[in-house]
């Protein structure tokens, strides 16, 4: 099974993924590649960090099922890794994705006739002041925070329009436990 987490920067996707990795039996991350530098908040094995030219070689050789360019960096997941995760009967693979890429992942799952093995969650953003504080705390630069704030507004609108069967999770400024419980309820 593949579990996707989507939402604007600062909504706690990495924190949720980290807790799910510890609390769900046989949970692991679906490997993604990125050209951005590591952040303190990144999970161990969340990304394979590669230089831009190495990423482009993978992209040109069509190894990626999808790629995304966001905030000046490139992200991608190899088709082979995605297919293995969707077909794996024992493990839960967690992936943090932008909305457009969940659409791609759903198309692959349907092509493989295993759409029921994909569960997609959209984490709604909290109050804008809380969102800015979270990005500041994790070490984002002021210009990056400002850019991400502007982009954040379109994320939920795009998610609703996407046709993806998202489960929308409220991001209150309350305990992370509430979001985890909501996600786990939908996995049973």
mmCIF file of C-alpha atoms in Angstrom:
data_model
loop_
_atom_site.group_PDB
_atom_site.id
_atom_site.type_symbol
_atom_site.label_atom_id
_atom_site.label_comp_id
_atom_site.label_asym_id
_atom_site.label_seq_id
_atom_site.Cartn_x
_atom_site.Cartn_y
_atom_site.Cartn_z
ATOM 1 C CA UNK A 1 0.000 0.000 0.000
ATOM 2 C CA UNK A 2 1.089 3.563 -0.675
ATOM 3 C CA UNK A 3 -0.044 6.340 1.652
ATOM 4 C CA UNK A 4 0.411 9.875 0.318
ATOM 5 C CA UNK A 5 0.589 13.071 2.353
ATOM 6 C CA UNK A 6 -0.037 16.335 0.544
ATOM 7 C CA UNK A 7 -0.358 19.910 1.727
ATOM 8 C CA UNK A 8 1.401 23.263 1.679
ATOM 9 C CA UNK A 9 4.794 23.788 3.312
ATOM 10 C CA UNK A 10 4.650 23.831 7.088
ATOM 11 C CA UNK A 11 1.520 21.708 7.535
ATOM 12 C CA UNK A 12 3.420 18.962 9.335
ATOM 13 C CA UNK A 13 3.688 16.355 6.583
ATOM 14 C CA UNK A 14 7.197 15.286 7.604
ATOM 15 C CA UNK A 15 6.220 15.165 11.292
ATOM 16 C CA UNK A 16 3.182 13.041 10.456
ATOM 17 C CA UNK A 17 5.253 10.732 8.259
ATOM 18 C CA UNK A 18 7.866 10.321 10.984
ATOM 19 C CA UNK A 19 5.262 9.321 13.556
ATOM 20 C CA UNK A 20 3.529 6.948 11.134
ATOM 21 C CA UNK A 21 6.877 5.285 10.427
ATOM 22 C CA UNK A 22 7.185 4.522 14.143
ATOM 23 C CA UNK A 23 3.551 3.614 14.793
ATOM 24 C CA UNK A 24 2.476 1.609 11.743
ATOM 25 C CA UNK A 25 3.835 -1.896 11.460
ATOM 26 C CA UNK A 26 5.971 -2.335 8.347
ATOM 27 C CA UNK A 27 5.853 1.351 7.338
ATOM 28 C CA UNK A 28 8.657 2.830 5.281
ATOM 29 C CA UNK A 29 9.202 5.765 2.956
ATOM 30 C CA UNK A 30 8.737 5.558 -0.802
ATOM 31 C CA UNK A 31 12.090 6.742 -2.098
ATOM 32 C CA UNK A 32 12.132 10.115 -3.820
ATOM 33 C CA UNK A 33 14.969 12.057 -5.369
ATOM 34 C CA UNK A 34 15.606 15.770 -4.969
ATOM 35 C CA UNK A 35 18.134 18.409 -5.922
ATOM 36 C CA UNK A 36 17.453 20.522 -2.845
ATOM 37 C CA UNK A 37 19.824 20.470 0.095
ATOM 38 C CA UNK A 38 18.815 18.494 3.184
ATOM 39 C CA UNK A 39 16.803 20.245 5.908
ATOM 40 C CA UNK A 40 17.035 19.563 9.619
ATOM 41 C CA UNK A 41 13.372 18.501 9.467
ATOM 42 C CA UNK A 42 13.931 15.862 6.737
ATOM 43 C CA UNK A 43 13.342 12.264 7.711
ATOM 44 C CA UNK A 44 16.132 9.737 7.429
ATOM 45 C CA UNK A 45 15.880 8.126 3.967
ATOM 46 C CA UNK A 46 13.125 10.557 2.908
ATOM 47 C CA UNK A 47 15.160 11.665 -0.101
ATOM 48 C CA UNK A 48 18.051 10.595 -2.211
ATOM 49 C CA UNK A 49 19.875 13.942 -2.542
ATOM 50 C CA UNK A 50 21.424 14.302 -5.982
ATOM 51 C CA UNK A 51 23.090 17.050 -7.954
ATOM 52 C CA UNK A 52 21.052 18.737 -10.672
ATOM 53 C CA UNK A 53 22.987 17.074 -13.498
ATOM 54 C CA UNK A 54 22.449 13.601 -11.989
ATOM 55 C CA UNK A 55 18.739 14.339 -11.600
ATOM 56 C CA UNK A 56 18.537 15.478 -15.222
ATOM 57 C CA UNK A 57 20.242 12.279 -16.412
ATOM 58 C CA UNK A 58 17.580 10.230 -14.588
ATOM 59 C CA UNK A 59 14.843 12.439 -16.036
ATOM 60 C CA UNK A 60 16.203 12.194 -19.593
ATOM 61 C CA UNK A 61 16.515 8.400 -19.352
ATOM 62 C CA UNK A 62 12.801 8.339 -18.390
ATOM 63 C CA UNK A 63 13.392 6.530 -15.103
ATOM 64 C CA UNK A 64 11.057 8.851 -13.227
ATOM 65 C CA UNK A 65 7.328 8.248 -13.164
ATOM 66 C CA UNK A 66 6.933 11.871 -12.238
ATOM 67 C CA UNK A 67 9.004 14.930 -11.551
ATOM 68 C CA UNK A 68 8.109 18.274 -10.027
ATOM 69 C CA UNK A 69 9.978 21.529 -9.889
ATOM 70 C CA UNK A 70 9.085 23.530 -6.809
ATOM 71 C CA UNK A 71 10.745 26.550 -5.205
ATOM 72 C CA UNK A 72 13.790 26.187 -7.479
ATOM 73 C CA UNK A 73 14.378 22.489 -6.759
ATOM 74 C CA UNK A 74 13.509 19.265 -8.566
ATOM 75 C CA UNK A 75 11.786 16.225 -7.056
ATOM 76 C CA UNK A 76 10.973 12.841 -8.566
ATOM 77 C CA UNK A 77 10.034 9.234 -7.945
ATOM 78 C CA UNK A 78 11.242 6.397 -10.141
ATOM 79 C CA UNK A 79 8.527 4.297 -11.796
ATOM 80 C CA UNK A 80 10.194 1.051 -10.682
ATOM 81 C CA UNK A 81 10.084 2.119 -7.007
ATOM 82 C CA UNK A 82 6.411 3.122 -7.284
ATOM 83 C CA UNK A 83 5.344 -0.132 -8.944
ATOM 84 C CA UNK A 84 7.153 -2.204 -6.325
ATOM 85 C CA UNK A 85 5.467 -0.229 -3.527
ATOM 86 C CA UNK A 86 1.970 -0.563 -5.011
ATOM 87 C CA UNK A 87 2.405 -4.307 -5.479
ATOM 88 C CA UNK A 88 3.980 -4.956 -2.070
ATOM 89 C CA UNK A 89 1.394 -6.891 0.000
ATOM 90 C CA UNK A 90 3.137 -6.428 3.341
ATOM 91 C CA UNK A 91 4.471 -2.875 3.674
ATOM 92 C CA UNK A 92 2.996 0.617 3.828
ATOM 93 C CA UNK A 93 5.048 3.074 1.782
ATOM 94 C CA UNK A 94 4.647 6.726 2.746
ATOM 95 C CA UNK A 95 5.188 9.487 0.208
ATOM 96 C CA UNK A 96 4.979 13.267 0.604
ATOM 97 C CA UNK A 97 3.759 14.722 -2.692
ATOM 98 C CA UNK A 98 2.479 17.815 -4.465
ATOM 99 C CA UNK A 99 -1.149 17.416 -5.648
ATOM 100 C CA UNK A 100 -0.379 16.970 -9.355
ATOM 101 C CA UNK A 101 1.858 14.004 -8.626
ATOM 102 C CA UNK A 102 -0.801 12.205 -6.635
ATOM 103 C CA UNK A 103 -2.830 12.300 -9.858
ATOM 104 C CA UNK A 104 0.058 10.595 -11.663
ATOM 105 C CA UNK A 105 0.399 8.020 -8.897
ATOM 106 C CA UNK A 106 -3.330 7.278 -9.037
ATOM 107 C CA UNK A 107 -3.110 6.758 -12.818
ATOM 108 C CA UNK A 108 -0.298 4.213 -12.330
ATOM 109 C CA UNK A 109 -2.271 2.434 -9.604
ATOM 110 C CA UNK A 110 -5.292 2.238 -11.919
ATOM 111 C CA UNK A 111 -3.108 0.994 -14.785
ATOM 112 C CA UNK A 112 -1.834 -1.780 -12.493
ATOM 113 C CA UNK A 113 -5.411 -2.456 -11.302
ATOM 114 C CA UNK A 114 -4.514 -1.702 -7.691
ATOM 115 C CA UNK A 115 -6.029 1.741 -7.038
ATOM 116 C CA UNK A 116 -7.353 0.384 -3.746
ATOM 117 C CA UNK A 117 -3.702 0.176 -2.599
ATOM 118 C CA UNK A 118 -3.334 3.985 -2.716
ATOM 119 C CA UNK A 119 -4.614 6.150 0.160
ATOM 120 C CA UNK A 120 -4.183 9.905 -0.248
ATOM 121 C CA UNK A 121 -4.393 12.454 2.560
ATOM 122 C CA UNK A 122 -4.408 16.233 2.190
ATOM 123 C CA UNK A 123 -3.271 18.175 5.275
ATOM 124 C CA UNK A 124 -5.095 21.497 5.377
ATOM 125 C CA UNK A 125 -3.003 24.527 6.342
ATOM 126 C CA UNK A 126 -3.406 26.130 9.769
ATOM 127 C CA UNK A 127 -3.817 29.840 10.427
ATOM 128 C CA UNK A 128 -1.268 31.769 8.285
ATOM 129 C CA UNK A 129 0.625 33.046 11.350
ATOM 130 C CA UNK A 130 1.077 29.469 12.610
ATOM 131 C CA UNK A 131 2.264 28.375 9.174
ATOM 132 C CA UNK A 132 4.903 31.146 9.039
ATOM 133 C CA UNK A 133 6.124 30.262 12.546
ATOM 134 C CA UNK A 134 6.545 26.601 11.574
ATOM 135 C CA UNK A 135 8.565 27.443 8.462
ATOM 136 C CA UNK A 136 10.718 29.904 10.419
ATOM 137 C CA UNK A 137 11.349 27.324 13.153
ATOM 138 C CA UNK A 138 12.502 24.686 10.670
ATOM 139 C CA UNK A 139 15.011 27.125 9.201
ATOM 140 C CA UNK A 140 13.370 28.358 5.992
ATOM 141 C CA UNK A 141 14.726 31.655 4.652
ATOM 142 C CA UNK A 142 12.416 34.730 4.744
ATOM 143 C CA UNK A 143 12.169 34.944 0.925
ATOM 144 C CA UNK A 144 11.269 31.243 0.755
ATOM 145 C CA UNK A 145 8.621 31.661 3.467
ATOM 146 C CA UNK A 146 7.051 34.568 1.596
ATOM 147 C CA UNK A 147 6.979 32.645 -1.699
ATOM 148 C CA UNK A 148 5.531 29.509 -0.059
ATOM 149 C CA UNK A 149 2.838 31.551 1.703
ATOM 150 C CA UNK A 150 1.609 32.854 -1.644
ATOM 151 C CA UNK A 151 1.615 29.361 -3.176
ATOM 152 C CA UNK A 152 -0.162 27.827 -0.179
ATOM 153 C CA UNK A 153 -3.508 29.420 -1.005
ATOM 154 C CA UNK A 154 -3.857 27.524 -4.286
ATOM 155 C CA UNK A 155 -2.961 24.089 -2.899
ATOM 156 C CA UNK A 156 -6.287 23.246 -1.292
ATOM 157 C CA UNK A 157 -8.265 24.675 -4.213
ATOM 158 C CA UNK A 158 -6.224 22.525 -6.610
ATOM 159 C CA UNK A 159 -6.660 19.455 -4.388
ATOM 160 C CA UNK A 160 -10.459 19.810 -4.443
ATOM 161 C CA UNK A 161 -10.464 20.280 -8.222
ATOM 162 C CA UNK A 162 -8.100 17.352 -8.878
ATOM 163 C CA UNK A 163 -10.642 14.534 -8.677
ATOM 164 C CA UNK A 164 -8.307 12.632 -6.363
ATOM 165 C CA UNK A 165 -10.219 10.864 -3.585
ATOM 166 C CA UNK A 166 -8.347 12.750 -0.860
ATOM 167 C CA UNK A 167 -9.148 12.416 2.802
ATOM 168 C CA UNK A 168 -8.860 16.003 4.064
ATOM 169 C CA UNK A 169 -7.203 16.303 7.479
ATOM 170 C CA UNK A 170 -7.660 19.476 9.533
ATOM 171 C CA UNK A 171 -4.451 21.138 10.663
ATOM 172 C CA UNK A 172 -5.436 22.832 13.855
ATOM 173 C CA UNK A 173 -2.690 24.221 16.053
ATOM 174 C CA UNK A 174 -3.471 21.359 18.401
ATOM 175 C CA UNK A 175 -1.530 18.186 19.037
ATOM 176 C CA UNK A 176 -0.152 16.166 16.155
ATOM 177 C CA UNK A 177 -1.931 13.192 17.717
ATOM 178 C CA UNK A 178 -5.291 14.394 16.334
ATOM 179 C CA UNK A 179 -4.026 14.284 12.750
ATOM 180 C CA UNK A 180 -2.446 10.866 13.288
ATOM 181 C CA UNK A 181 -5.664 9.442 14.723
ATOM 182 C CA UNK A 182 -7.653 10.776 11.753
ATOM 183 C CA UNK A 183 -5.242 9.170 9.272
ATOM 184 C CA UNK A 184 -5.139 5.838 11.105
ATOM 185 C CA UNK A 185 -8.963 5.682 11.195
ATOM 186 C CA UNK A 186 -8.967 5.741 7.387
ATOM 187 C CA UNK A 187 -6.398 2.970 7.128
ATOM 188 C CA UNK A 188 -8.400 0.402 9.067
#
